[in-house]
Amino acid sequence: MPHFDFDLSVYQARRAALQAAMPGDGLVLLLGADEMFRNADVDHPFRQTSDFLYLTGFDEPDAALILTPESTLLLCRPKDADMETWTGFRWGPDAAREAFGMDHAACIDDLDSVLAETASDAGAIGYAFNDARAATKVQHLQAELAKRARQGVVPAARHFDLNPLVHEARLIKSDAELAMMARAGDISARAHRRAMVTAHPGIFEYQLQANIEHEHRSAGSKREAYQAIVAGGDNANTLHYVANNQAIADGELVLIDAGCELNYYAADITRTFPVNGRFTEAQRRVYQVVLDAHAAALDKVRPGQAFGDYHDAAVRVLVAGMVELGLLSGEVDALIESGEYRRYYMHRTGHWLGMDVHDVGRYAVEGESRPLQPGMVLTVEPGLYIRADDETAPAEYRGIGVRIEDDVAVTAGEPWVLTGAVPKAIDAVEALMAEDTWA
Ligand code: GLY
Ligand code: MN
Ligand code: MN
């Protein structure tokens, strides 16, 4: 079976829901991920696309799924004893059909002909509009079908985007998905605790990254949810800093944004802490503003609040803090209105989280920020970034960059913080860092 928790009935139910939602005369084509060349004879590690995995549980390269309202068909690589000697087990269509609960299966090499056969009387073809490979396949299919006009074949007149159908389903997590995300959050929280305990002045950013990733792998996570950001000092002011190759000097903060992927579900945590274990006064002041913004935002993660509300709540606290710190001057409302605060806070306060770290699902419906509902999971990640070369900022704050990020599930009641097992209050961070051995 696949090397992750696999419950066939879950995948069958997801496909059935999609089949019920698609046009009655429709056909859906979904392509899985290909292997990607890295350099001579070396591929990037394979990861199935989230949509394909969500609907099939099938995590081999070179696969495709064809759905009609009545039937499911998986295409995959053939069994091949020689190739399996080199690269390992592959299911092959017969065994895959059985194990993954499909009505039919075929060899991926026959995709074009299978598609032409299945699509010959479809009135609408659905595929992911952001997948150029799928668009090309569909175009070729239509050209192929057009050639059969004298046999009475008419290419489908309508195309529809598969994304909204699958993505709105993925946006609302089941209890089992929430449990998996809570585990991913817990493992990643433990990894951040390890980084806090093992940090010391002079440590290289990549060494802290190694400590984090060791903890993830040890706990059963196969890979990171995204490339870790481990940013000492002013590097924290580069939002997507991934070079992670500098030594962290005594007196500097380090910002770590890292999360594991567990059974295809992501965690996404940021903590910022002093590499020597004690915040300076200036660091403490900036940090506390971000922590207060985090608390204000978290309080808005409740059903019925619009998605945008928690960002607005964070911005209000951050901007008041920027004035207090002397980074900006003026009225909070006017500074929000003018957008001047973006000099120090230039990103949103969070995003959906799920199988993808920036997960799928619409943020607005009919132009309005959408209401939160139980089963949605999002990040809360306010920050404040003061570049070392910002000569308009008070000198004591230059080079400080802080972000605090947790993963939060919307429930019918209180927000459920999935990543609360790593401290963020100043005293709690310092207390943990005072421990000098990691058990
Ligand atoms: N780690 C990416 C993000 O926080 O959005
Ligand atoms: Mn993050
Ligand atoms: Mn994030």
CSV table of N, CA, C and O in Angstrom, one decimal, residues 176-273:
chain,number,residue,atom,x,y,z
A,176,ALA,N,-10.4,13.8,10.2
A,176,ALA,CA,-9.2,13.0,10.0
A,176,ALA,C,-8.1,13.9,9.5
A,176,ALA,O,-6.9,13.8,9.9
A,177,GLU,N,-8.4,14.8,8.5
A,177,GLU,CA,-7.4,15.7,8.0
A,177,GLU,C,-7.0,16.7,9.1
A,177,GLU,O,-5.8,17.0,9.2
A,178,LEU,N,-7.9,17.1,9.9
A,178,LEU,CA,-7.5,18.0,11.0
A,178,LEU,C,-6.6,17.3,12.0
A,178,LEU,O,-5.6,17.9,12.5
A,179,ALA,N,-6.9,16.0,12.3
A,179,ALA,CA,-6.0,15.3,13.2
A,179,ALA,C,-4.6,15.2,12.6
A,179,ALA,O,-3.6,15.3,13.3
A,180,MET,N,-4.5,14.9,11.3
A,180,MET,CA,-3.2,14.8,10.6
A,180,MET,C,-2.5,16.1,10.7
A,180,MET,O,-1.3,16.2,11.0
A,181,MET,N,-3.2,17.2,10.5
A,181,MET,CA,-2.6,18.6,10.5
A,181,MET,C,-2.1,18.9,12.0
A,181,MET,O,-1.1,19.6,12.2
A,182,ALA,N,-2.9,18.4,12.9
A,182,ALA,CA,-2.5,18.7,14.3
A,182,ALA,C,-1.2,17.9,14.6
A,182,ALA,O,-0.3,18.4,15.3
A,183,ARG,N,-1.1,16.7,14.1
A,183,ARG,CA,0.2,15.9,14.3
A,183,ARG,C,1.3,16.6,13.6
A,183,ARG,O,2.4,16.7,14.1
A,184,ALA,N,1.1,17.1,12.3
A,184,ALA,CA,2.2,17.8,11.6
A,184,ALA,C,2.6,19.1,12.4
A,184,ALA,O,3.8,19.4,12.5
A,185,GLY,N,1.6,19.7,13.0
A,185,GLY,CA,1.9,20.9,13.8
A,185,GLY,C,2.7,20.6,15.0
A,185,GLY,O,3.6,21.4,15.4
A,186,ASP,N,2.3,19.5,15.6
A,186,ASP,CA,3.0,19.1,16.9
A,186,ASP,C,4.5,18.8,16.6
A,186,ASP,O,5.4,19.1,17.4
A,187,ILE,N,4.7,18.0,15.6
A,187,ILE,CA,6.0,17.6,15.2
A,187,ILE,C,6.9,18.8,14.9
A,187,ILE,O,8.0,19.0,15.4
A,188,SER,N,6.3,19.7,14.1
A,188,SER,CA,7.0,20.9,13.8
A,188,SER,C,7.3,21.9,15.0
A,188,SER,O,8.3,22.5,15.1
A,189,ALA,N,6.3,21.9,15.9
A,189,ALA,CA,6.5,22.7,17.1
A,189,ALA,C,7.7,22.1,17.9
A,189,ALA,O,8.5,22.8,18.4
A,190,ARG,N,7.8,20.8,18.0
A,190,ARG,CA,8.9,20.1,18.7
A,190,ARG,C,10.2,20.5,18.0
A,190,ARG,O,11.2,20.8,18.7
A,191,ALA,N,10.2,20.5,16.7
A,191,ALA,CA,11.4,20.9,15.9
A,191,ALA,C,11.9,22.3,16.3
A,191,ALA,O,13.1,22.6,16.4
A,192,HIS,N,10.9,23.2,16.4
A,192,HIS,CA,11.2,24.6,16.7
A,192,HIS,C,11.8,24.7,18.1
A,192,HIS,O,12.7,25.5,18.4
A,193,ARG,N,11.2,23.9,19.0
A,193,ARG,CA,11.7,23.9,20.4
A,193,ARG,C,13.2,23.4,20.4
A,193,ARG,O,14.1,23.9,21.1
A,194,ARG,N,13.5,22.4,19.6
A,194,ARG,CA,14.8,21.9,19.5
A,194,ARG,C,15.8,23.0,19.0
A,194,ARG,O,16.9,23.1,19.4
A,195,ALA,N,15.3,23.8,18.0
A,195,ALA,CA,16.1,24.9,17.5
A,195,ALA,C,16.4,25.9,18.6
A,195,ALA,O,17.5,26.3,18.7
A,196,MET,N,15.4,26.2,19.4
A,196,MET,CA,15.6,27.1,20.5
A,196,MET,C,16.7,26.6,21.5
A,196,MET,O,17.5,27.3,22.0
A,197,VAL,N,16.5,25.3,21.8
A,197,VAL,CA,17.4,24.7,22.8
A,197,VAL,C,18.9,24.6,22.3
A,197,VAL,O,19.8,24.8,23.0
A,198,THR,N,19.0,24.3,21.0
A,198,THR,CA,20.3,24.0,20.5
A,198,THR,C,21.0,25.3,19.9
A,198,THR,O,22.2,25.2,19.5
A,199,ALA,N,20.3,26.4,19.8
A,199,ALA,CA,20.9,27.6,19.3
A,199,ALA,C,22.0,28.1,20.2
A,199,ALA,O,21.9,28.0,21.4
A,200,HIS,N,23.0,28.7,19.6
A,200,HIS,CA,24.1,29.4,20.4
A,200,HIS,C,24.8,30.4,19.4
A,200,HIS,O,24.8,30.2,18.2
A,201,PRO,N,25.3,31.4,19.9
A,201,PRO,CA,26.0,32.4,19.1
A,201,PRO,C,27.1,31.7,18.2
A,201,PRO,O,27.8,30.8,18.7
A,202,GLY,N,27.2,32.0,17.0
A,202,GLY,CA,28.2,31.4,16.1
A,202,GLY,C,27.6,30.3,15.3
A,202,GLY,O,28.3,29.8,14.3
A,203,ILE,N,26.5,29.7,15.7
A,203,ILE,CA,25.9,28.6,14.9
A,203,ILE,C,25.5,29.1,13.5
A,203,ILE,O,25.1,30.3,13.3
A,204,PHE,N,25.7,28.3,12.5
A,204,PHE,CA,25.3,28.6,11.2
A,204,PHE,C,23.8,28.4,11.0
A,204,PHE,O,23.2,27.4,11.6
A,205,GLU,N,23.2,29.2,10.1
A,205,GLU,CA,21.8,29.0,9.9
A,205,GLU,C,21.5,27.6,9.4
A,205,GLU,O,20.5,27.0,9.8
A,206,TYR,N,22.3,27.1,8.5
A,206,TYR,CA,22.0,25.7,8.0
A,206,TYR,C,22.1,24.6,9.1
A,206,TYR,O,21.6,23.6,9.0
A,207,GLN,N,22.9,24.9,10.1
A,207,GLN,CA,23.0,24.0,11.2
A,207,GLN,C,21.7,23.9,12.0
A,207,GLN,O,21.2,22.8,12.4
A,208,LEU,N,21.1,25.1,12.2
A,208,LEU,CA,19.8,25.1,12.9
A,208,LEU,C,18.7,24.4,12.0
A,208,LEU,O,17.9,23.7,12.5
A,209,GLN,N,18.9,24.7,10.7
A,209,GLN,CA,18.0,24.0,9.7
A,209,GLN,C,18.1,22.5,9.9
A,209,GLN,O,17.1,21.7,9.9
A,210,ALA,N,19.3,22.0,10.0
A,210,ALA,CA,19.5,20.6,10.1
A,210,ALA,C,18.9,20.0,11.4
A,210,ALA,O,18.3,18.9,11.4
A,211,ASN,N,19.0,20.8,12.4
A,211,ASN,CA,18.4,20.3,13.7
A,211,ASN,C,16.9,20.2,13.6
A,211,ASN,O,16.3,19.2,14.0
A,212,ILE,N,16.3,21.2,12.9
A,212,ILE,CA,14.8,21.2,12.7
A,212,ILE,C,14.5,19.9,11.8
A,212,ILE,O,13.5,19.2,12.1
A,213,GLU,N,15.2,19.8,10.7
A,213,GLU,CA,14.8,18.7,9.8
A,213,GLU,C,15.1,17.3,10.4
A,213,GLU,O,14.3,16.4,10.1
A,214,HIS,N,16.1,17.2,11.2
A,214,HIS,CA,16.3,16.0,11.8
A,214,HIS,C,15.1,15.6,12.7
A,214,HIS,O,14.7,14.4,12.7
A,215,GLU,N,14.6,16.6,13.4
A,215,GLU,CA,13.5,16.3,14.3
A,215,GLU,C,12.2,15.9,13.4
A,215,GLU,O,11.5,15.0,13.8
A,216,HIS,N,12.1,16.5,12.3
A,216,HIS,CA,10.9,16.2,11.4
A,216,HIS,C,11.1,14.7,10.9
A,216,HIS,O,10.1,14.0,11.0
A,217,ARG,N,12.2,14.4,10.4
A,217,ARG,CA,12.4,13.1,9.8
A,217,ARG,C,12.3,12.0,11.0
A,217,ARG,O,11.7,11.0,10.8
A,218,SER,N,12.8,12.3,12.1
A,218,SER,CA,12.8,11.4,13.2
A,218,SER,C,11.4,11.0,13.6
A,218,SER,O,11.0,10.0,14.1
A,219,ALA,N,10.5,12.0,13.4
A,219,ALA,CA,9.1,11.9,13.9
A,219,ALA,C,8.2,11.3,12.8
A,219,ALA,O,7.0,11.1,12.9
A,220,GLY,N,8.8,10.9,11.6
A,220,GLY,CA,8.1,10.2,10.6
A,220,GLY,C,7.6,11.1,9.4
A,220,GLY,O,6.9,10.7,8.5
A,221,SER,N,8.0,12.4,9.4
A,221,SER,CA,7.7,13.2,8.3
A,221,SER,C,8.7,13.0,7.2
A,221,SER,O,9.9,12.9,7.4
A,222,LYS,N,8.2,12.8,5.9
A,222,LYS,CA,9.1,12.4,4.8
A,222,LYS,C,9.8,13.6,4.2
A,222,LYS,O,10.9,13.4,3.6
A,223,ARG,N,9.2,14.7,4.3
A,223,ARG,CA,9.9,15.9,3.7
A,223,ARG,C,9.3,17.2,4.3
A,223,ARG,O,8.3,17.2,5.1
A,224,GLU,N,10.0,18.3,4.0
A,224,GLU,CA,9.6,19.6,4.5
A,224,GLU,C,8.3,20.0,3.7
A,224,GLU,O,8.1,19.6,2.5
A,225,ALA,N,7.5,20.9,4.3
A,225,ALA,CA,6.3,21.4,3.6
A,225,ALA,C,6.8,22.5,2.6
A,225,ALA,O,6.0,22.8,1.7
A,226,TYR,N,7.9,23.1,2.8
A,226,TYR,CA,8.5,24.1,2.0
A,226,TYR,C,9.9,24.3,2.4
A,226,TYR,O,10.3,23.8,3.5
A,227,GLN,N,10.7,25.1,1.6
A,227,GLN,CA,12.1,25.3,2.0
A,227,GLN,C,12.2,26.1,3.3
A,227,GLN,O,11.6,27.2,3.3
A,228,ALA,N,12.9,25.7,4.2
A,228,ALA,CA,13.0,26.4,5.5
A,228,ALA,C,13.7,27.7,5.3
A,228,ALA,O,14.6,27.9,4.5
A,229,ILE,N,13.2,28.7,6.1
A,229,ILE,CA,13.9,30.0,6.2
A,229,ILE,C,14.5,30.0,7.5
A,229,ILE,O,13.8,29.9,8.6
A,230,VAL,N,15.8,30.1,7.6
A,230,VAL,CA,16.5,30.3,8.8
A,230,VAL,C,17.4,31.6,8.7
A,230,VAL,O,18.4,31.5,8.0
A,231,ALA,N,17.0,32.6,9.3
A,231,ALA,CA,17.5,33.9,9.0
A,231,ALA,C,18.0,34.6,10.3
A,231,ALA,O,17.2,35.1,11.1
A,232,GLY,N,19.3,34.8,10.4
A,232,GLY,CA,19.9,35.5,11.5
A,232,GLY,C,19.9,37.0,11.2
A,232,GLY,O,20.1,37.4,10.1
A,233,GLY,N,19.7,37.8,12.3
A,233,GLY,CA,19.8,39.2,12.2
A,233,GLY,C,19.0,39.8,11.0
A,233,GLY,O,17.8,39.5,10.8
A,234,ASP,N,19.7,40.7,10.2
A,234,ASP,CA,19.0,41.4,9.2
A,234,ASP,C,18.5,40.5,8.1
A,234,ASP,O,17.7,40.9,7.3
A,235,ASN,N,19.0,39.3,8.0
A,235,ASN,CA,18.5,38.3,7.0
A,235,ASN,C,17.0,38.1,7.2
A,235,ASN,O,16.2,37.8,6.2
A,236,ALA,N,16.5,38.3,8.4
A,236,ALA,CA,15.0,38.1,8.6
A,236,ALA,C,14.2,39.2,7.8
A,236,ALA,O,13.0,39.0,7.7
A,237,ASN,N,14.8,40.2,7.4
A,237,ASN,CA,14.1,41.2,6.7
A,237,ASN,C,14.0,40.9,5.2
A,237,ASN,O,13.4,41.7,4.4
A,238,THR,N,14.6,39.8,4.8
A,238,THR,CA,14.3,39.3,3.4
A,238,THR,C,13.3,38.2,3.6
A,238,THR,O,13.5,37.2,4.2
A,239,LEU,N,12.1,38.5,3.1
A,239,LEU,CA,10.9,37.6,3.5
A,239,LEU,C,11.1,36.2,3.2
A,239,LEU,O,10.8,35.3,3.9
A,240,HIS,N,11.6,35.9,2.0
A,240,HIS,CA,11.8,34.5,1.5
A,240,HIS,C,13.3,34.2,1.5
A,240,HIS,O,13.8,33.5,0.5
A,241,TYR,N,14.0,34.5,2.5
A,241,TYR,CA,15.4,34.2,2.6
A,241,TYR,C,15.6,32.7,2.8
A,241,TYR,O,15.2,32.1,3.8
A,242,VAL,N,16.3,32.0,1.8
A,242,VAL,CA,16.5,30.6,2.0
A,242,VAL,C,17.9,30.2,1.8
A,242,VAL,O,18.3,29.0,1.7
A,243,ALA,N,18.8,31.2,1.7
A,243,ALA,CA,20.2,30.9,1.5
A,243,ALA,C,20.7,30.1,2.7
A,243,ALA,O,21.5,29.2,2.6
A,244,ASN,N,20.3,30.6,3.9
A,244,ASN,CA,20.6,29.9,5.2
A,244,ASN,C,22.1,29.5,5.4
A,244,ASN,O,22.4,28.4,5.8
A,245,ASN,N,23.0,30.4,5.0
A,245,ASN,CA,24.4,30.0,4.9
A,245,ASN,C,25.3,30.9,5.8
A,245,ASN,O,26.5,30.9,5.7
A,246,GLN,N,24.7,31.7,6.7
A,246,GLN,CA,25.5,32.6,7.5
A,246,GLN,C,25.6,32.2,9.0
A,246,GLN,O,24.7,31.5,9.5
A,247,ALA,N,26.6,32.6,9.6
A,247,ALA,CA,26.8,32.4,11.0
A,247,ALA,C,25.9,33.4,11.7
A,247,ALA,O,25.8,34.6,11.3
A,248,ILE,N,25.3,33.1,12.9
A,248,ILE,CA,24.5,34.0,13.6
A,248,ILE,C,25.3,34.6,14.8
A,248,ILE,O,25.7,33.8,15.7
A,249,ALA,N,25.4,35.9,14.8
A,249,ALA,CA,26.3,36.5,15.8
A,249,ALA,C,25.6,36.7,17.2
A,249,ALA,O,24.3,36.9,17.2
A,250,ASP,N,26.3,36.7,18.2
A,250,ASP,CA,25.9,37.0,19.6
A,250,ASP,C,25.1,38.3,19.5
A,250,ASP,O,25.5,39.3,18.8
A,251,GLY,N,23.9,38.3,20.2
A,251,GLY,CA,23.1,39.5,20.2
A,251,GLY,C,22.1,39.6,19.1
A,251,GLY,O,21.2,40.5,19.1
A,252,GLU,N,22.2,38.7,18.1
A,252,GLU,CA,21.2,38.8,17.0
A,252,GLU,C,20.0,37.9,17.3
A,252,GLU,O,20.1,36.9,18.0
A,253,LEU,N,18.9,38.3,16.7
A,253,LEU,CA,17.7,37.4,16.6
A,253,LEU,C,17.9,36.4,15.5
A,253,LEU,O,18.6,36.7,14.5
A,254,VAL,N,17.2,35.3,15.6
A,254,VAL,CA,17.1,34.4,14.4
A,254,VAL,C,15.6,34.1,14.2
A,254,VAL,O,14.8,33.9,15.1
A,255,LEU,N,15.2,34.3,12.9
A,255,LEU,CA,13.8,34.0,12.5
A,255,LEU,C,13.8,32.6,11.8
A,255,LEU,O,14.6,32.5,10.8
A,256,ILE,N,13.1,31.7,12.3
A,256,ILE,CA,12.9,30.4,11.6
A,256,ILE,C,11.5,30.2,11.2
A,256,ILE,O,10.6,30.2,12.0
A,257,ASP,N,11.4,30.0,9.9
A,257,ASP,CA,10.0,29.7,9.3
A,257,ASP,C,10.2,28.3,8.7
A,257,ASP,O,10.8,28.2,7.6
A,258,ALA,N,9.7,27.3,9.4
A,258,ALA,CA,9.9,25.9,8.9
A,258,ALA,C,8.7,25.0,9.4
A,258,ALA,O,8.2,25.3,10.4
A,259,GLY,N,8.3,24.1,8.5
A,259,GLY,CA,7.3,23.1,8.9
A,259,GLY,C,7.4,21.8,8.2
A,259,GLY,O,7.9,21.8,7.0
A,260,CYS,N,7.0,20.8,8.8
A,260,CYS,CA,7.1,19.5,8.1
A,260,CYS,C,5.9,19.2,7.2
A,260,CYS,O,4.8,19.8,7.4
A,261,GLU,N,6.0,18.3,6.3
A,261,GLU,CA,4.9,17.7,5.7
A,261,GLU,C,4.7,16.3,6.2
A,261,GLU,O,5.6,15.5,6.3
A,262,LEU,N,3.5,16.0,6.6
A,262,LEU,CA,3.2,14.7,7.2
A,262,LEU,C,2.0,14.1,6.4
A,262,LEU,O,0.9,14.7,6.4
A,263,ASN,N,2.3,13.0,5.8
A,263,ASN,CA,1.2,12.3,5.0
A,263,ASN,C,0.5,13.3,4.1
A,263,ASN,O,-0.7,13.3,4.0
A,264,TYR,N,1.3,14.1,3.5
A,264,TYR,CA,0.8,15.1,2.5
A,264,TYR,C,0.1,16.3,3.1
A,264,TYR,O,-0.5,17.1,2.4
A,265,TYR,N,0.3,16.5,4.4
A,265,TYR,CA,-0.3,17.7,5.0
A,265,TYR,C,0.8,18.6,5.6
A,265,TYR,O,1.7,18.1,6.3
A,266,ALA,N,0.7,19.9,5.5
A,266,ALA,CA,1.7,20.8,5.8
A,266,ALA,C,1.5,21.5,7.2
A,266,ALA,O,0.4,21.7,7.6
A,267,ALA,N,2.6,21.7,7.8
A,267,ALA,CA,2.7,22.7,8.9
A,267,ALA,C,3.5,23.9,8.5
A,267,ALA,O,4.3,23.8,7.6
A,268,ASP,N,3.3,25.0,9.1
A,268,ASP,CA,4.0,26.2,8.7
A,268,ASP,C,4.1,27.1,10.0
A,268,ASP,O,3.2,27.8,10.4
A,269,ILE,N,5.3,27.0,10.6
A,269,ILE,CA,5.5,27.7,11.9
A,269,ILE,C,6.7,28.7,11.7
A,269,ILE,O,7.7,28.4,11.1
A,270,THR,N,6.5,29.9,12.3
A,270,THR,CA,7.6,30.8,12.4
A,270,THR,C,7.8,31.2,13.9
A,270,THR,O,6.8,31.5,14.6
A,271,ARG,N,9.0,31.2,14.3
A,271,ARG,CA,9.4,31.7,15.6
A,271,ARG,C,10.6,32.6,15.4
A,271,ARG,O,11.4,32.3,14.6
A,272,THR,N,10.7,33.6,16.3
A,272,THR,CA,11.9,34.5,16.2
A,272,THR,C,12.4,34.6,17.7
A,272,THR,O,11.7,34.8,18.6
A,273,PHE,N,13.7,34.3,17.8
A,273,PHE,CA,14.2,34.3,19.2
A,273,PHE,C,15.7,34.7,19.2
A,273,PHE,O,16.4,34.7,18.1
